[in-house]
Coordinates of C-alpha atoms in Angstrom, one line a residue:
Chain A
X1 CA 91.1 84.0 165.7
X2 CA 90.2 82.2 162.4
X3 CA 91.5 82.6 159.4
X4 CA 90.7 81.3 156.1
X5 CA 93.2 80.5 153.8
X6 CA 92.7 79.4 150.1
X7 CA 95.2 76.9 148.8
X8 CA 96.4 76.7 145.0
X9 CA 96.7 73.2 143.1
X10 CA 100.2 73.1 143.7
X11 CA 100.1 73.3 147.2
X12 CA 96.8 70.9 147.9
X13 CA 99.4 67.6 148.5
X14 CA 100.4 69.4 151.8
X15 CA 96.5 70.4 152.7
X16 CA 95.2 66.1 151.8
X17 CA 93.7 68.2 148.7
X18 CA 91.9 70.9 150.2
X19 CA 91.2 74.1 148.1
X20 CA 90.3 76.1 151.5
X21 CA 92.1 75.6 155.0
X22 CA 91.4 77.6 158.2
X23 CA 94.9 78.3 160.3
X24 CA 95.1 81.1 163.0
X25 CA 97.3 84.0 164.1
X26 CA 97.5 88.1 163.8
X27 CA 99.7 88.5 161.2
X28 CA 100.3 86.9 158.2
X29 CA 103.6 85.4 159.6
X30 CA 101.8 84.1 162.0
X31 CA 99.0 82.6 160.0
X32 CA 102.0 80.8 157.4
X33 CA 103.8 79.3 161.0
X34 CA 100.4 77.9 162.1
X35 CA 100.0 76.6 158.1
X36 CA 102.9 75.2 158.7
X37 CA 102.0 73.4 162.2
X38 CA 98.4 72.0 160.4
X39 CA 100.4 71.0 157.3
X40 CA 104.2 70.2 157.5
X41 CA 106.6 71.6 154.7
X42 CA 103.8 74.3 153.3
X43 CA 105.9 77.3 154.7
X44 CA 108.8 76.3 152.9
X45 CA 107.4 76.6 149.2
X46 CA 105.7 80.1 150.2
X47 CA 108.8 81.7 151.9
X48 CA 112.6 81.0 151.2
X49 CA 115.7 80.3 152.8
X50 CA 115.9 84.2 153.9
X51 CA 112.2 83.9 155.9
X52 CA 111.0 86.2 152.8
X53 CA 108.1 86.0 150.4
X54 CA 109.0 83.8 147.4
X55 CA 109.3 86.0 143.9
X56 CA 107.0 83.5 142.1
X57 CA 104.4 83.3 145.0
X58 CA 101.8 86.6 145.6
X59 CA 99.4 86.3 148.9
X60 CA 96.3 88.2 149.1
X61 CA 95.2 89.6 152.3
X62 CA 91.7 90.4 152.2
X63 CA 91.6 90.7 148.3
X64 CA 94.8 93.0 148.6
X65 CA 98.4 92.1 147.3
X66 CA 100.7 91.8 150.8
X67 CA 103.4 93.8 148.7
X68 CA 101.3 96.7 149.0
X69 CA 100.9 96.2 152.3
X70 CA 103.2 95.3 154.9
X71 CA 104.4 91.8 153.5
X72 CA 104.8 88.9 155.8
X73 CA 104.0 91.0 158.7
X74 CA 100.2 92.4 157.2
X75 CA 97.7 92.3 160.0
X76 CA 95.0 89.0 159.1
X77 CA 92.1 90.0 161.7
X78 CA 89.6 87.7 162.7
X79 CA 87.8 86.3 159.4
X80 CA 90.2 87.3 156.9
X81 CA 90.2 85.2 153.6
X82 CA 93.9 84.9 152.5
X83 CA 94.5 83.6 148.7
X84 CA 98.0 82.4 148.1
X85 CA 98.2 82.9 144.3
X86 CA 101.2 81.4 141.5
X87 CA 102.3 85.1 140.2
X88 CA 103.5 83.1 137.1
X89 CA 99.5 83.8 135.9
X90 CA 98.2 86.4 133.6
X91 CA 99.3 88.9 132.0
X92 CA 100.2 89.8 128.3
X93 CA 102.7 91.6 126.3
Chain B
X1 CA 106.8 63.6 146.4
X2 CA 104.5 64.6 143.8
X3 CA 102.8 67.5 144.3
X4 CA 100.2 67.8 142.1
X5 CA 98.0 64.9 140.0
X6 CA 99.1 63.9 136.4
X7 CA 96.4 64.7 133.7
X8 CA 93.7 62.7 133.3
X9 CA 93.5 62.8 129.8
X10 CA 95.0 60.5 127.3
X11 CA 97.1 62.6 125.3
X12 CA 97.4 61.5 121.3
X13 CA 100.8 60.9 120.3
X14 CA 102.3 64.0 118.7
X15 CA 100.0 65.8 120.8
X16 CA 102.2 68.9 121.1
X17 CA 105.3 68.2 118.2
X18 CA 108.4 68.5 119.0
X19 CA 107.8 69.4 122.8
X20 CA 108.9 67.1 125.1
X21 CA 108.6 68.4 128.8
X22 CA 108.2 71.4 130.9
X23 CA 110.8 73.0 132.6
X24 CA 111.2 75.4 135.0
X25 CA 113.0 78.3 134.0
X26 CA 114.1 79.2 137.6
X27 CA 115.3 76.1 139.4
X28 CA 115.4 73.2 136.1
X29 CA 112.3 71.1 137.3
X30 CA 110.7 69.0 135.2
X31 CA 107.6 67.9 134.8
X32 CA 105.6 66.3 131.8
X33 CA 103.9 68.3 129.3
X34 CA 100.1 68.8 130.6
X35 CA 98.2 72.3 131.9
X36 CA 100.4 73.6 134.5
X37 CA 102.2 76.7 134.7
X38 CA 104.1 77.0 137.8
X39 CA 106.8 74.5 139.8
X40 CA 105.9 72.2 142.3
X41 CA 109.2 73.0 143.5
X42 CA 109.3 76.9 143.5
X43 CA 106.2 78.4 141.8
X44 CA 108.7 79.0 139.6
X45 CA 107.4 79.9 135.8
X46 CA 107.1 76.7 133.6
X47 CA 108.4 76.4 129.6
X48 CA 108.6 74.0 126.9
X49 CA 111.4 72.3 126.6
X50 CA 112.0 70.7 123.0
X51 CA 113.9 68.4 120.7
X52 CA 114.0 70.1 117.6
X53 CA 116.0 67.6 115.5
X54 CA 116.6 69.2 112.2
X55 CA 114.6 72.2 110.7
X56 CA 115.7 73.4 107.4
X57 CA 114.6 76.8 105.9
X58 CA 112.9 75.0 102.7
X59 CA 111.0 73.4 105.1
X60 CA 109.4 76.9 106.7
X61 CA 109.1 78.1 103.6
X62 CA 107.1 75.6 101.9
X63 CA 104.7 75.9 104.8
X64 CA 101.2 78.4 105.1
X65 CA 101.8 82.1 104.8
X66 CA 100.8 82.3 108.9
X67 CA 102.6 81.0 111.9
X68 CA 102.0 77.5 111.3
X69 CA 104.8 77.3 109.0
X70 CA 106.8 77.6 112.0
X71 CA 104.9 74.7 113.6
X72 CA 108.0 72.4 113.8
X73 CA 109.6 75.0 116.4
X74 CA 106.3 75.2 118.8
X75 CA 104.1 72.7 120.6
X76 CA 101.7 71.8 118.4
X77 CA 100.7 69.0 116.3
X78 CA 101.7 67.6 112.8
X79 CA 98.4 68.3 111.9
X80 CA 97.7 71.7 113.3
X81 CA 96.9 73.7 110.0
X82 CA 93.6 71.0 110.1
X83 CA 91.6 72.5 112.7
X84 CA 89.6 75.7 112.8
X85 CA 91.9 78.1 114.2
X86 CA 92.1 82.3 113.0
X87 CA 95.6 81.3 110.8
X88 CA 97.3 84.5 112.1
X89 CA 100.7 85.7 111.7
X90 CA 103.4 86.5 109.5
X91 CA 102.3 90.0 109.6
X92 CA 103.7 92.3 106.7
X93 CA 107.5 94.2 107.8
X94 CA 107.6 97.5 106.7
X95 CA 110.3 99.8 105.9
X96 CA 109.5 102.7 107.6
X97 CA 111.6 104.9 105.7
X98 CA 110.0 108.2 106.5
X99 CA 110.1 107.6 110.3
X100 CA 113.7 106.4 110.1
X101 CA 114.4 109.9 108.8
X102 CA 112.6 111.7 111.0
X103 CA 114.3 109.9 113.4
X104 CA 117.3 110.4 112.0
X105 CA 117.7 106.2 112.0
X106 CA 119.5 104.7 109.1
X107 CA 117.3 101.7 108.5
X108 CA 114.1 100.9 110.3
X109 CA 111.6 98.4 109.9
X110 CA 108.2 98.0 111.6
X111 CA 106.9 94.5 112.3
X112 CA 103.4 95.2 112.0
X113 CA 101.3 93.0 113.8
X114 CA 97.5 95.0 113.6
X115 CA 97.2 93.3 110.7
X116 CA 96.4 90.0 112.6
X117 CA 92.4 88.7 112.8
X118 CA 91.6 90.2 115.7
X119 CA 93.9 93.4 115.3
X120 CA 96.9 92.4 117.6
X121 CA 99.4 90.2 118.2
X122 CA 97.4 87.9 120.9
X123 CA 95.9 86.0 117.6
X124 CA 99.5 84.4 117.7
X125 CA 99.7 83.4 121.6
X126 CA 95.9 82.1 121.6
X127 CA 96.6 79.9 118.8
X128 CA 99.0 78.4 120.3
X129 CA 96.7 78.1 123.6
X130 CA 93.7 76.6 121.8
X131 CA 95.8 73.8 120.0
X132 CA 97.2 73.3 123.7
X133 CA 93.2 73.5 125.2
X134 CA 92.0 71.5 122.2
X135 CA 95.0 68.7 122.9
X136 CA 93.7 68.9 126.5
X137 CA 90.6 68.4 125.8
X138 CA 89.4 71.7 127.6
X139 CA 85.7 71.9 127.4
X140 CA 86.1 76.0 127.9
X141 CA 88.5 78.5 126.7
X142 CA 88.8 81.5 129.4
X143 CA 91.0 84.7 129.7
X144 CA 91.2 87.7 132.5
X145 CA 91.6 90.3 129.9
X146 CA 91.4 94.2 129.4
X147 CA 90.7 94.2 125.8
X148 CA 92.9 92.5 122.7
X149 CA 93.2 89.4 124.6
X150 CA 89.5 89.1 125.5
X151 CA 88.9 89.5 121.6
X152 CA 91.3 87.2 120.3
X153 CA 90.1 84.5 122.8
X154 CA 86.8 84.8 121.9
X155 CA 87.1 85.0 118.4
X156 CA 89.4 82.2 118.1
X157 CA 87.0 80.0 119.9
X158 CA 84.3 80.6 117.9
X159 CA 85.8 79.5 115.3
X160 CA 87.6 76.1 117.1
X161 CA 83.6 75.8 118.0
X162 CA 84.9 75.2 122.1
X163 CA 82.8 77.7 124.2
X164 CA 84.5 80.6 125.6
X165 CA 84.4 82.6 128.9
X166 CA 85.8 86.0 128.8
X167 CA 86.7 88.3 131.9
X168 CA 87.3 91.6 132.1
X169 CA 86.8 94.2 134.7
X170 CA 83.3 95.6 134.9
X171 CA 84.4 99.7 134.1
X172 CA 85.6 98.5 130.7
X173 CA 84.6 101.1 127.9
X174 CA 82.1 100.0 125.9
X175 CA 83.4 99.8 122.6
X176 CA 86.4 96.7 124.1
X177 CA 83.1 95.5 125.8
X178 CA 81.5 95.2 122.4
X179 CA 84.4 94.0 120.7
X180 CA 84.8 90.8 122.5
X181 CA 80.9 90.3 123.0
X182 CA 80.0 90.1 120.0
X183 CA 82.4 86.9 119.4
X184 CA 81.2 84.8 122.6
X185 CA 77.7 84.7 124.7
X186 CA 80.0 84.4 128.2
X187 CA 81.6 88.1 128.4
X188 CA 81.8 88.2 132.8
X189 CA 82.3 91.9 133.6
X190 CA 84.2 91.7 137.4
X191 CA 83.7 94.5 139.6
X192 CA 87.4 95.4 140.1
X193 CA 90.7 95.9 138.3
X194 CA 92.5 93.9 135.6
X195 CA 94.9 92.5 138.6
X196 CA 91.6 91.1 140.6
X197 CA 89.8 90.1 137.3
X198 CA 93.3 87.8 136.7
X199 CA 93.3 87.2 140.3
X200 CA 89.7 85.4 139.8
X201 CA 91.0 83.6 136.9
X202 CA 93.7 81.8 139.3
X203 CA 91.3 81.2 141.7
X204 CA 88.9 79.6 139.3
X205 CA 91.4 78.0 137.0
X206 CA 92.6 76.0 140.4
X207 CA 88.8 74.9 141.5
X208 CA 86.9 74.2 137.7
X209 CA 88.5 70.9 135.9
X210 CA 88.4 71.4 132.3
X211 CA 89.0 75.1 132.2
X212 CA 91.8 76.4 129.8
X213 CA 92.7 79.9 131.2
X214 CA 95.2 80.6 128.1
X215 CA 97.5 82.8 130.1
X216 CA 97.2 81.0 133.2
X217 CA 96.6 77.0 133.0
X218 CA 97.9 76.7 129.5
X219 CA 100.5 80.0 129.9
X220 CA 103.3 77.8 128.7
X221 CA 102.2 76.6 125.5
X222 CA 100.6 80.2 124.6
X223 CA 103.6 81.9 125.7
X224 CA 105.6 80.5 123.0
X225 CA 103.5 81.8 120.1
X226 CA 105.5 85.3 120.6
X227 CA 108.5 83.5 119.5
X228 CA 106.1 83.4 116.1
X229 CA 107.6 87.3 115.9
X230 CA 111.6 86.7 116.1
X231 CA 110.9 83.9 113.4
X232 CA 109.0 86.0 111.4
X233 CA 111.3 89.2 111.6
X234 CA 114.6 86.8 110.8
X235 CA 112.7 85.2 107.9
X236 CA 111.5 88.4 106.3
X237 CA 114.9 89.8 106.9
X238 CA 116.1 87.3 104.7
X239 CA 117.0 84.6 107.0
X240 CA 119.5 87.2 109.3
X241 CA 119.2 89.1 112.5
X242 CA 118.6 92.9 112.9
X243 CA 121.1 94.3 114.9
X244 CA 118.4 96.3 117.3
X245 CA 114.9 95.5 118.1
X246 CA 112.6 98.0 120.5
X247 CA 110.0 95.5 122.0
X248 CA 107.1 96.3 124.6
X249 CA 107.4 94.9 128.1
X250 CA 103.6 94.4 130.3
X251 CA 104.3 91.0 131.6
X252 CA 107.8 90.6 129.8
X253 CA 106.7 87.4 127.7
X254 CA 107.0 88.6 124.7
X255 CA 110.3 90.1 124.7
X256 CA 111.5 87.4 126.3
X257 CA 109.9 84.7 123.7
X258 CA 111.1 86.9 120.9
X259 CA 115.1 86.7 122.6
X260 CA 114.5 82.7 122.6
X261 CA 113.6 83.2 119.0
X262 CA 116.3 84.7 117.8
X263 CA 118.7 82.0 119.9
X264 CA 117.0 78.8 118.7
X265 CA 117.0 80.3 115.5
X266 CA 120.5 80.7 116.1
X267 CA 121.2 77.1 117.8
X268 CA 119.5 75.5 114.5
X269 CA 121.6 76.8 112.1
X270 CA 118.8 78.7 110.1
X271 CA 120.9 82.3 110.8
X272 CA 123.8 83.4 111.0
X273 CA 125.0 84.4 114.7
X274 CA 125.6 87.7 115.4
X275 CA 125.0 90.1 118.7
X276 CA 121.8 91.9 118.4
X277 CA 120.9 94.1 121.2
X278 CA 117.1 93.8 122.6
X279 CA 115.2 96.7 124.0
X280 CA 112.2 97.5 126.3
X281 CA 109.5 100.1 126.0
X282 CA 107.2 100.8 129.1
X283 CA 105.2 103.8 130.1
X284 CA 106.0 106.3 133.1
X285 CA 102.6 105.3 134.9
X286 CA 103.9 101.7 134.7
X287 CA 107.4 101.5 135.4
X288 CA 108.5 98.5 137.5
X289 CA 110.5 97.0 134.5
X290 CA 112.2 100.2 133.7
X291 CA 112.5 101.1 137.1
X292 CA 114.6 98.1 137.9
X293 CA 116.3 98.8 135.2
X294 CA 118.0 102.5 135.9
X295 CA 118.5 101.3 139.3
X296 CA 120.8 98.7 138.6
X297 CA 119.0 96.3 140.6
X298 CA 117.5 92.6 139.6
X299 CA 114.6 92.9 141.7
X300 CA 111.1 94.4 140.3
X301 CA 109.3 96.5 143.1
X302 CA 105.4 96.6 141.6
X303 CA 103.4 99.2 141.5
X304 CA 99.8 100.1 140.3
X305 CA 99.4 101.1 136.8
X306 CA 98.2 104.0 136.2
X307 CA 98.4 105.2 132.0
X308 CA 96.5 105.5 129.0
X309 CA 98.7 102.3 128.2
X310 CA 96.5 99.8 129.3
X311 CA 97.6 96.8 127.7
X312 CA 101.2 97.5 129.3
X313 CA 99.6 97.7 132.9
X314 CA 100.5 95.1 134.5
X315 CA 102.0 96.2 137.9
X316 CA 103.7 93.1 139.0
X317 CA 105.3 92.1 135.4
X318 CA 106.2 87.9 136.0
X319 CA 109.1 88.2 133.3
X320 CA 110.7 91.5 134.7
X321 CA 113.6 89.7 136.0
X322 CA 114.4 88.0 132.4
X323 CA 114.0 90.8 130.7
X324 CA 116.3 93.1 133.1
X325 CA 118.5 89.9 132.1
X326 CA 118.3 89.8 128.7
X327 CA 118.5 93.6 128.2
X328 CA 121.7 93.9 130.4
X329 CA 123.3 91.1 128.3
X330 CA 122.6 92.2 125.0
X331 CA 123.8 95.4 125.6
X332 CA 119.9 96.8 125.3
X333 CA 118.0 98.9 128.0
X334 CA 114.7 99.2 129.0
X335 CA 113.1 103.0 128.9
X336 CA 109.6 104.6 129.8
X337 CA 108.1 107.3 128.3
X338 CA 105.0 109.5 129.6
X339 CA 101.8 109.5 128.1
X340 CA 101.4 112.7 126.2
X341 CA 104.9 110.8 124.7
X342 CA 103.3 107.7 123.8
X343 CA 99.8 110.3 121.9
X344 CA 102.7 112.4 120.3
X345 CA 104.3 109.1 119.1
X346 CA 101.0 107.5 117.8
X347 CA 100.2 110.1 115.5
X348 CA 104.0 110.5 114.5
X349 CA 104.0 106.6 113.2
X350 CA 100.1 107.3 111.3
X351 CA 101.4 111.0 109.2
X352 CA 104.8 108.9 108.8
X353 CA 104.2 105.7 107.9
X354 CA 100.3 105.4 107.4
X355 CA 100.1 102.5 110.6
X356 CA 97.4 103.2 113.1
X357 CA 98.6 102.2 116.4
X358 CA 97.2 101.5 119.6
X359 CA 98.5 102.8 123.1
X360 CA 101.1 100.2 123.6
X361 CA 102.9 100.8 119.8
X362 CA 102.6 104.0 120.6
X363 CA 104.7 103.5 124.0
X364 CA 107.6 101.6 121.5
X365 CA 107.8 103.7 119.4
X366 CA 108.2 106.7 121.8
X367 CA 110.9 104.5 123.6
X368 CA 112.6 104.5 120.2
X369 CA 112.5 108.3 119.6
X370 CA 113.4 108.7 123.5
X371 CA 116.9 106.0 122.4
X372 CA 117.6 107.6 119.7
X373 CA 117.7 111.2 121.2
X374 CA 119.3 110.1 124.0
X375 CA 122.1 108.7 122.3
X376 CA 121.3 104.9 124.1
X377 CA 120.5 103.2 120.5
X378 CA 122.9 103.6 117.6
X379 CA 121.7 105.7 114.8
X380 CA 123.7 103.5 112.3
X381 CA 122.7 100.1 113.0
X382 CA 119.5 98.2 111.3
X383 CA 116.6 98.4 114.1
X384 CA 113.2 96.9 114.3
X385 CA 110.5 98.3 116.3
X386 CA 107.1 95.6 116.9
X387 CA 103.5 97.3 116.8
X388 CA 101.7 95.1 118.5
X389 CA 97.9 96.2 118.0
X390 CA 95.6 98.3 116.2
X391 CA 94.6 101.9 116.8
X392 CA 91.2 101.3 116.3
X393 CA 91.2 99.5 119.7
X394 CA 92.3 102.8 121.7
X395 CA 90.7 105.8 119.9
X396 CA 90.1 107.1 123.5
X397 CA 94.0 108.2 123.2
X398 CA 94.4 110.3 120.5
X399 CA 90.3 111.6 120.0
X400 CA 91.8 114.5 121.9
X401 CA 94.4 115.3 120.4
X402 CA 93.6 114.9 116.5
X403 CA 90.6 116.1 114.8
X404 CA 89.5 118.5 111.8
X405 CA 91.3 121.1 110.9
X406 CA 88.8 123.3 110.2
X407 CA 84.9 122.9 110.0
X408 CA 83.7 125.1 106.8
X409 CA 80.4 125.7 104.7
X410 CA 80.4 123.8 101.5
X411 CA 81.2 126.2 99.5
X412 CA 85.1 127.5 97.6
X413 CA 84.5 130.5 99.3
X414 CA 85.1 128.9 102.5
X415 CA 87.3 126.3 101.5
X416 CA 89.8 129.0 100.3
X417 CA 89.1 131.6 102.8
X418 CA 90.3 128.4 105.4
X419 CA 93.7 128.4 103.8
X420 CA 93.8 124.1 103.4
X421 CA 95.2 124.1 100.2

């Protein structure tokens, strides 16, 4: 089971700079635990205190927000791409 | 630890004025001024922290009749007025006096902001982003956009003379298409929504050095140009506060930037301070905001837009939370109308007060009618309402509903027997 996961700037210290990392696992819980076993203190600045999904962070499970799907526990099979996104970005009014 | 590398670039002293740092606005990080947007420490949002020092009216008003007069309270250069940029703001304020009485509203003012270079009110945020890209030295001046940001990006770097990249999802109509084409040779249509398109611009604003994304990379620095629209309402005023503003919420920035406004405004001496109660307008088919709002809760559940309000639809809104704050504590509220509300409303501001508006003035002022009928804003108090862009950019949402009244031969005969006169 290999997933890939795309890193944003902010995050790259914990990956030695890497914009795209491969960690494993069936869920996406899973795939931040083994993150976090590949590259110590990641988890931490993607999920709080609580074990939920930071407000400021948005992950992308195969192109598709986890908070319209089923969060942290969102199935990643074999060969998703993951995107962990700032949700600071965009927007307008 | 630090978490991500410094900029490269030598910044010139005075580089962004009176800015001196960002700061995150959810945990008080600090970082220096430079193209980031989030915290290392909590992806919180980044903003500009300042040191104003003294600002005097005489001083803003012996400056341009655009939002550089205003330059000592944003981060941007001495010398901004200098270099090739559109020169937009301080849009005309209107006394709508025949909507206040069909309203049944004692005094109302619209801040009309269609009257900008590029026909909305993203002339003043981009402004601020291209002094911020040009500062940079960005070699390319990018947006995700559906449609007024997309044109005020690429007409604004056309005239800076940096090249521009414009995103915007591929089913586009034609006409927005046009609108921004014909300002830039790099118009990227993105087979997918406006939340992948912006999605993409993350994505590529983290891989391409160089790139200023103005509501991503450089979000902090363009943010603040919205505060251009409290300064301008308080100075047009005459230097005072109204006592109710209805402001529309997508993302939340502006209404947020335009509560900063009024309080630095405030903190400087330059008005008097007073309570003022802030309000936010959002449509039915994108709620989260308003949703959050009636339920009494601080968290924003998104959802997926779906309204003829397109430049509202932004599902997962990054300033929700502030502006559930700064409605609660200004004794304000956030309401959503549908979209047969937000037609009705556009034509009710043209036949009253000659002002064309696109979808998302037409969702204000629909909240406004909605407050006022509903007994939520006080009849009695002096109320502003923003218009933040130009009809001509969403004809789709009224060429059903207005048309001619009758189609005759061109002769009296006709013209009486049609009964117009």
């Amino acid at each position: 089971m290999s997933i890939n996961v795309r890193i944003p700037t902010i995050l790259r210290p914990y990956t030695q700079d890497q914009s795209q990392v491969t960690a494993e696992g069936a869920t996406l819980t899973e795939v931040l635990d083994s993150l976090e076993a590949s590259y110590p203190g990641i988890k931490a600045r993607v999920v709080d205190d609580n074990g939920a999904l930071r407000r400021f962070v948005n992950i992308y499970v195969a192109e598709e927000d986890v908070r319209f799907a089923e969060g942290l526990d969102t199935a990643t099979p074999d060969g998703t791409q993951i995107s962990i996104i700032p949700a600071v970005a965009g927007g307008s009014l | 630890m630090t978490l991500t590398a410094e900029p490269t670039t030598t910044l010139r002293e005075g580089a962004f004025g009176r800015a001196t740092e960002l700061v995150c606005r959810e945990c008080g990080t600090t970082r220096p001024l430079g193209p980031f947007y989030a915290c290392h420490e909590c992806f919180g949002p980044l903003e500009i922290g300042y040191d104003f020092g003294t600002v005097t009216r005489e001083q803003i008003e012996a400056g341009p009749s655009n939002i550089w007069r205003y330059k000592a309270l944003l981060p941007v250069p001495d010398d901004i007025e200098s270099s090739p940029n559109l020169e937009p703001g301080f849009t005309r304020l209107l006394d709508a006096r025949n909507l206040a009485a069909e309203l049944g509203l004692r005094q109302l003012w619209v801040k009309d902001d269609s009257t900008n270079p590029t026909n909305s009110f993203k002339d003043r945020v981009v402004a601020c982003a291209l002094s911020a890209a040009r500062e940079l030295g960005s070699k390319v001046f990018a947006c995700p956009s559906t449609g007024n940001l997309a044109n005020a990006v690429a007409a604004a770097g056309a005239r800076a003379g940096i090249p521009t990249v414009v995103f915007i999802p591929s089913n586009l109509e034609q006409p927005k298409q046009v609108n921004s084409a014909v300002f830039t040779e790099k118009l990227v249509a993105v087979d997918g929504n406006y939340d992948d398109v912006n999605k993409l611009a993350s994505e590529i604003a983290g891989e391409e050095e160089g790139w200023a994304f103005v509501n991503v990379n450089v979000r902090p620095f363009y943010a603040e140009g919205s505060k251009t629209l409290g300064y301008e309402i308080a100075e047009q005023l005459g230097w005072r506060l109204p006592d109710q503003i209805v402001i529309p919420v997508a993302s939340g920035s502006q209404l947020t930037k335009v509560h900063k406004a009024f309080g630095e405004l405030i903190k400087l001496g330059l008005v008097e301070d007073k309570p003022y109660k802030i309000f936010g307008a959002q449509a039915e088919g994108c709620n989260p905001v308003a949703t959050a709002y009636k339920a009494g809760v601080d968290a924003i559940r998104p959802v997926k837009p779906d309204t003829i309000a397109k430049s509202l639809a932004i599902g997962n809104p990054a300033d929700g939370i502030y502006v559930l704050d700064i409605a609660r504590q200004t004794g304000g509220a956030v309401e959503e109308v549908s979209d047969d509300q937000i037609r009705d409303a556009i034509v009710l501001l043209a036949r009253t007060e000659g002002i064309f508006t696109e979808t998302a003035g037409g969702t204000t002022v629909a909240v406004l009618k909605k407050l006022v009928e509903t007994g939520v804003l006080d009849p009695e108090l002096e109320t502003v309402v923003i218009n933040t862009g130009h009809g001509l950019k969403t004809l789709d949402a009224v060429s059903g509903s207005v048309g001619p009244y009758a189609t005759i031969a061109p002769t009296y005969d006709a013209f009486s027997a049609a009964e117009i006169a």
